[in-house]
Coordinates of C-alpha atoms in Angstrom, one line a residue:
M1443 CA -43.6 96.0 6.1
R1444 CA -43.9 95.2 2.4
I1445 CA -47.5 95.9 1.6
G1446 CA -49.5 95.0 -1.5
I1447 CA -52.2 97.4 -2.5
T1448 CA -55.1 96.5 -4.8
G1449 CA -56.9 99.5 -6.4
A1450 CA -53.5 101.2 -6.2
T1451 CA -54.4 103.7 -8.9
G1452 CA -57.6 104.7 -7.2
F1453 CA -58.7 107.7 -5.1
V1454 CA -58.0 106.4 -1.6
A1455 CA -54.8 104.7 -2.6
S1456 CA -53.4 107.9 -4.0
Y1457 CA -53.5 109.3 -0.5
L1458 CA -52.6 106.1 1.3
I1459 CA -49.4 105.2 -0.5
P1460 CA -47.4 108.4 0.4
R1461 CA -48.5 108.0 4.0
L1462 CA -47.3 104.4 4.1
R1463 CA -44.0 105.5 2.6
Q1464 CA -43.6 108.2 5.3
R1465 CA -43.9 105.4 7.9
R1466 CA -41.1 103.5 6.1
H1467 CA -43.3 100.8 4.6
S1468 CA -42.7 99.5 1.1
C1469 CA -45.6 99.4 -1.3
V1470 CA -46.3 97.1 -4.2
A1471 CA -49.2 98.0 -6.6
F1472 CA -51.7 95.6 -8.1
S1473 CA -53.5 96.7 -11.3
R1474 CA -55.2 95.2 -14.3
D1475 CA -52.4 96.9 -16.3
S1476 CA -49.2 95.4 -14.8
T1477 CA -47.1 97.7 -17.1
R1478 CA -48.4 100.8 -15.3
T1479 CA -46.1 102.6 -13.0
V1480 CA -47.7 103.7 -9.8
E1481 CA -45.9 106.6 -8.0
G1482 CA -44.6 105.5 -4.6
C1483 CA -44.7 101.8 -5.4
A1484 CA -41.6 99.6 -6.0
E1485 CA -43.4 97.5 -8.7
T1486 CA -46.7 96.8 -10.2
R1487 CA -48.1 93.2 -10.4
A1488 CA -51.1 91.9 -12.4
L1489 CA -54.5 91.6 -10.8
R1490 CA -57.3 89.6 -12.4
E1491 CA -60.7 88.8 -11.0
N1492 CA -60.5 85.0 -11.7
A1493 CA -56.8 84.4 -11.3
A1494 CA -54.7 84.2 -8.0
P1495 CA -52.3 87.2 -7.9
D1496 CA -48.6 86.9 -7.1
L1497 CA -48.4 87.8 -3.4
S1498 CA -44.9 86.5 -2.8
G1499 CA -42.6 88.6 -0.6
L1500 CA -45.5 90.6 1.0
D1501 CA -46.2 90.9 4.7
A1502 CA -49.7 92.5 4.2
V1503 CA -52.3 93.3 1.6
V1504 CA -54.6 96.3 1.6
N1505 CA -57.6 95.5 -0.7
L1506 CA -59.1 98.6 -2.1
A1507 CA -60.2 97.3 -5.5
G1508 CA -63.7 97.7 -6.7
E1509 CA -65.5 99.3 -9.6
S1510 CA -67.1 102.7 -8.9
I1511 CA -70.7 102.5 -7.8
Q1512 CA -71.6 105.7 -9.6
G1513 CA -73.6 105.4 -12.7
L1514 CA -77.0 103.7 -13.4
W1515 CA -77.3 100.4 -11.7
T1516 CA -78.2 98.3 -14.8
A1517 CA -78.0 94.5 -14.5
A1518 CA -74.6 94.6 -16.1
K1519 CA -73.4 97.3 -13.8
K1520 CA -74.5 95.4 -10.7
K1521 CA -72.7 92.3 -11.9
S1522 CA -69.5 94.3 -12.4
I1523 CA -69.8 95.9 -9.0
R1524 CA -70.1 92.5 -7.4
A1525 CA -67.4 90.8 -9.4
S1526 CA -64.8 93.6 -8.9
R1527 CA -65.2 93.2 -5.1
I1528 CA -66.3 89.7 -4.2
D1529 CA -64.7 87.6 -7.0
L1530 CA -61.5 89.6 -6.8
T1531 CA -61.3 89.1 -3.0
H1532 CA -61.8 85.4 -3.4
S1533 CA -58.9 85.4 -5.9
L1534 CA -56.7 87.2 -3.3
V1535 CA -57.6 84.7 -0.6
A1536 CA -56.8 81.8 -3.0
A1537 CA -53.2 83.1 -3.2
L1538 CA -52.6 83.3 0.5
P1539 CA -51.6 79.6 1.2
H1540 CA -48.6 80.1 -1.1
C1541 CA -47.1 83.2 0.4
G1542 CA -46.1 84.8 3.7
V1543 CA -48.9 87.4 4.0
R1544 CA -50.1 87.7 7.6
I1545 CA -52.4 90.7 7.4
L1546 CA -55.3 91.5 5.1
V1547 CA -57.0 94.9 5.4
S1548 CA -60.0 94.5 3.0
A1549 CA -62.3 97.5 2.4
S1550 CA -66.0 97.4 2.9
A1551 CA -68.6 100.2 3.2
T1552 CA -71.2 101.6 5.5
G1553 CA -73.7 100.5 2.8
I1554 CA -73.8 97.2 4.8
Y1555 CA -76.2 98.8 7.3
G1556 CA -78.8 99.8 4.7
N1557 CA -81.4 102.5 5.3
R1558 CA -81.8 102.7 9.1
G1559 CA -83.3 106.0 10.0
D1560 CA -82.0 107.5 13.2
D1561 CA -80.6 104.3 14.7
L1562 CA -77.1 104.6 15.9
L1563 CA -74.9 102.0 14.1
P1564 CA -71.7 100.8 15.8
E1565 CA -69.9 97.9 14.3
T1566 CA -72.0 95.4 16.3
A1567 CA -75.2 96.6 14.6
A1568 CA -77.0 94.1 12.4
R1569 CA -76.6 94.3 8.6
G1570 CA -79.3 95.9 6.6
S1571 CA -81.1 95.0 3.4
G1572 CA -80.7 96.0 -0.2
F1573 CA -78.2 95.6 -3.0
L1574 CA -75.3 97.4 -1.3
A1575 CA -75.9 95.6 2.0
D1576 CA -75.8 92.3 0.2
V1577 CA -72.6 93.1 -1.7
C1578 CA -70.8 94.4 1.4
Q1579 CA -71.8 91.3 3.4
E1580 CA -70.5 88.9 0.7
W1581 CA -67.4 91.1 0.2
E1582 CA -66.6 90.8 3.9
D1583 CA -67.4 87.1 4.0
A1584 CA -64.9 86.5 1.2
A1585 CA -62.2 88.4 3.0
L1586 CA -62.8 86.6 6.3
T1587 CA -62.1 83.2 4.7
A1588 CA -58.5 84.3 4.8
E1589 CA -58.6 83.6 8.6
K1590 CA -58.4 79.9 7.9
H1591 CA -54.9 80.5 6.5
G1592 CA -53.8 82.2 9.7
V1593 CA -54.2 85.7 8.3
R1594 CA -55.3 88.5 10.5
V1595 CA -58.3 90.2 8.7
T1596 CA -59.7 93.7 9.3
L1597 CA -62.6 95.3 7.4
P1598 CA -62.7 99.1 7.3
R1599 CA -66.4 100.0 6.5
I1600 CA -65.8 103.3 4.6
G1601 CA -68.3 106.1 4.5
F1602 CA -68.7 109.2 2.3
V1603 CA -65.1 110.3 1.8
L1604 CA -64.1 113.9 1.7
A1605 CA -60.8 115.2 0.4
P1606 CA -59.3 118.4 -1.0
H1607 CA -59.1 116.8 -4.4
G1608 CA -60.8 113.7 -5.9
G1609 CA -63.8 111.7 -5.0
A1610 CA -67.4 112.8 -4.8
M1611 CA -66.5 116.3 -3.7
D1612 CA -65.1 117.1 -7.2
K1613 CA -68.7 116.7 -8.4
L1614 CA -70.4 118.5 -5.5
R1615 CA -68.1 121.5 -5.3
P1616 CA -68.9 123.0 -8.8
L1617 CA -72.7 122.7 -8.2
F1618 CA -72.5 124.5 -4.9
R1619 CA -70.2 127.2 -6.2
V1620 CA -72.8 128.2 -8.8
G1621 CA -75.7 128.1 -6.3
L1622 CA -77.2 124.8 -7.5
G1623 CA -76.5 122.8 -4.3
G1624 CA -79.3 121.7 -2.1
R1625 CA -80.6 119.0 0.2
L1626 CA -81.8 115.7 -1.2
G1627 CA -85.2 114.4 -0.3
T1628 CA -86.2 115.4 3.2
G1629 CA -82.6 116.1 4.2
K1630 CA -83.1 114.2 7.4
Q1631 CA -81.1 111.2 6.3
W1632 CA -77.8 110.7 8.1
M1633 CA -74.5 110.9 6.1
P1634 CA -71.6 108.8 7.5
W1635 CA -68.8 111.2 6.3
V1636 CA -65.1 110.7 6.8
H1637 CA -62.0 112.6 5.6
V1638 CA -59.6 110.7 3.4
E1639 CA -56.8 111.5 6.0
D1640 CA -58.7 109.4 8.5
V1641 CA -59.5 106.6 6.1
C1642 CA -55.7 106.3 5.6
G1643 CA -55.0 106.8 9.2
L1644 CA -57.4 104.1 10.3
I1645 CA -56.0 101.6 7.6
I1646 CA -52.5 102.2 9.0
H1647 CA -53.8 101.8 12.5
L1648 CA -55.2 98.4 11.5
L1649 CA -52.0 97.4 9.8
E1650 CA -49.7 98.2 12.7
R1651 CA -51.6 96.9 15.7
D1652 CA -51.3 93.2 15.8
K1653 CA -54.4 92.2 17.8
L1654 CA -57.1 94.1 15.8
T1655 CA -59.5 92.0 13.8
G1656 CA -63.0 92.3 12.2
A1657 CA -65.0 95.3 11.1
F1658 CA -64.3 99.0 11.9
N1659 CA -66.5 101.9 10.9
A1660 CA -64.3 104.3 8.9
V1661 CA -66.5 107.3 9.6
A1662 CA -66.1 110.5 11.6
P1663 CA -67.3 110.4 15.2
Q1664 CA -69.9 113.1 14.5
P1665 CA -72.3 112.1 11.6
V1666 CA -74.5 114.8 10.1
T1667 CA -77.8 114.8 8.3
N1668 CA -77.9 115.7 4.6
A1669 CA -79.5 119.0 5.5
E1670 CA -76.7 119.8 7.9
F1671 CA -74.0 118.7 5.3
T1672 CA -75.7 120.9 2.7
R1673 CA -75.8 124.0 5.0
I1674 CA -72.1 123.6 6.1
L1675 CA -70.8 123.0 2.6
A1676 CA -72.7 126.0 1.3
A1677 CA -71.4 128.2 4.1
A1678 CA -67.8 127.0 3.5
L1679 CA -68.2 128.1 -0.2
H1680 CA -70.1 131.3 0.8
R1681 CA -73.0 130.4 -1.4
P1682 CA -76.7 129.9 -0.8
A1683 CA -78.2 126.4 -0.8
L1684 CA -81.9 127.0 -1.3
L1685 CA -82.7 124.2 -3.8
R1686 CA -84.2 120.9 -2.8
T1687 CA -84.3 117.7 -5.0
P1688 CA -87.4 115.7 -4.1
A1689 CA -86.9 112.0 -3.4
F1690 CA -89.2 110.9 -6.3
A1691 CA -87.2 113.0 -8.8
L1692 CA -84.0 111.3 -7.7
R1693 CA -85.5 107.9 -8.0
L1694 CA -86.9 108.7 -11.5
A1695 CA -83.5 109.9 -12.6
L1696 CA -81.2 107.5 -10.8
G1697 CA -83.2 104.3 -10.2
D1698 CA -81.6 102.1 -7.5
L1699 CA -78.6 104.4 -7.3
A1700 CA -80.8 107.0 -5.6
S1701 CA -80.5 104.9 -2.4
L1702 CA -76.9 106.3 -2.1
A1703 CA -78.3 109.8 -1.6
L1704 CA -81.5 109.0 0.3
D1705 CA -80.6 106.1 2.7
S1706 CA -80.0 107.1 6.3
T1707 CA -76.9 105.5 7.8
R1708 CA -76.0 106.9 11.3
A1709 CA -72.8 104.9 11.6
V1710 CA -70.3 105.7 14.4
P1711 CA -66.7 104.5 14.9
E1712 CA -67.1 102.9 18.3
K1713 CA -64.6 100.2 17.7
A1714 CA -61.9 102.5 16.2
L1715 CA -62.1 104.9 19.1
S1716 CA -62.0 102.0 21.7
T1717 CA -58.8 100.7 20.1
G1718 CA -57.0 104.1 20.5
Y1719 CA -57.5 105.6 17.0
T1720 CA -57.7 109.4 17.2
F1721 CA -59.6 111.1 14.3
R1722 CA -57.7 114.0 12.8
Q1723 CA -60.8 115.4 11.1
D1724 CA -63.9 115.3 13.4
D1725 CA -65.5 118.6 12.8
L1726 CA -67.2 119.0 9.4
A1727 CA -67.3 122.8 9.2
R1728 CA -63.6 123.1 10.1
T1729 CA -62.7 120.2 7.7
L1730 CA -64.5 121.8 4.7
E1731 CA -63.1 125.3 5.5
V1732 CA -59.6 123.9 5.2
D1733 CA -60.2 121.7 2.2
L1734 CA -62.0 124.4 0.2
A1735 CA -59.7 127.3 1.1

């Protein structure tokens, strides 16, 4: 297939593009800077939030675009987070009637479930509340409008992504190495972790299996609490993790952003497993030992 990738210069795409190439797919990058060369992509096309992109000649689109949610959630930041996901997805869908695209894999996030305590959250679980849940729902709704053009739509709801290089682990690793790592709040909140290899693997699974539609939790089968994650990461780095950051301190420092660290989301990949996807990384301790070696 010839596959267009939005967010092609981002973290997940940097792992996905080589794997698509290994499976003999051809990749076309979409970027705000259409002069930028993206390794592994045949060409780069322009991507603008309020303009329909050129999707001609493509069989599928993987939509990974979206401004980072890190940083203080000011009113301007929230507006940018929404526009870079929802408005851009609407622009993609607007271009579909004029091309031959038949598959849209549009990223979402486990933030759609909100703060749900110990509840198990398969794909059939109701959406939650809060800013991220609202954004994710509108993001998914925008992508699903592509179905009226005969496009098959799938929505990987991506959790906390681990990788040997890049992503949030690049910020956590140095803290834990100098003994400053620790649990956040009570530590009882569930973290829907997933390795980048499985994010890519699931996206390819969704691209290559013609009958798959709807939402899929892109999370490892064995979620862990923040306390468990802290203990396992510290052990992998052979460092203590004795510190604890109280919830009130996180909220004072980060405002709304603290919800990323404190919300409990026990998402499970029920639908991915039922459709035959096999997770390559399903044991957190083993995964971190390999990545941090």
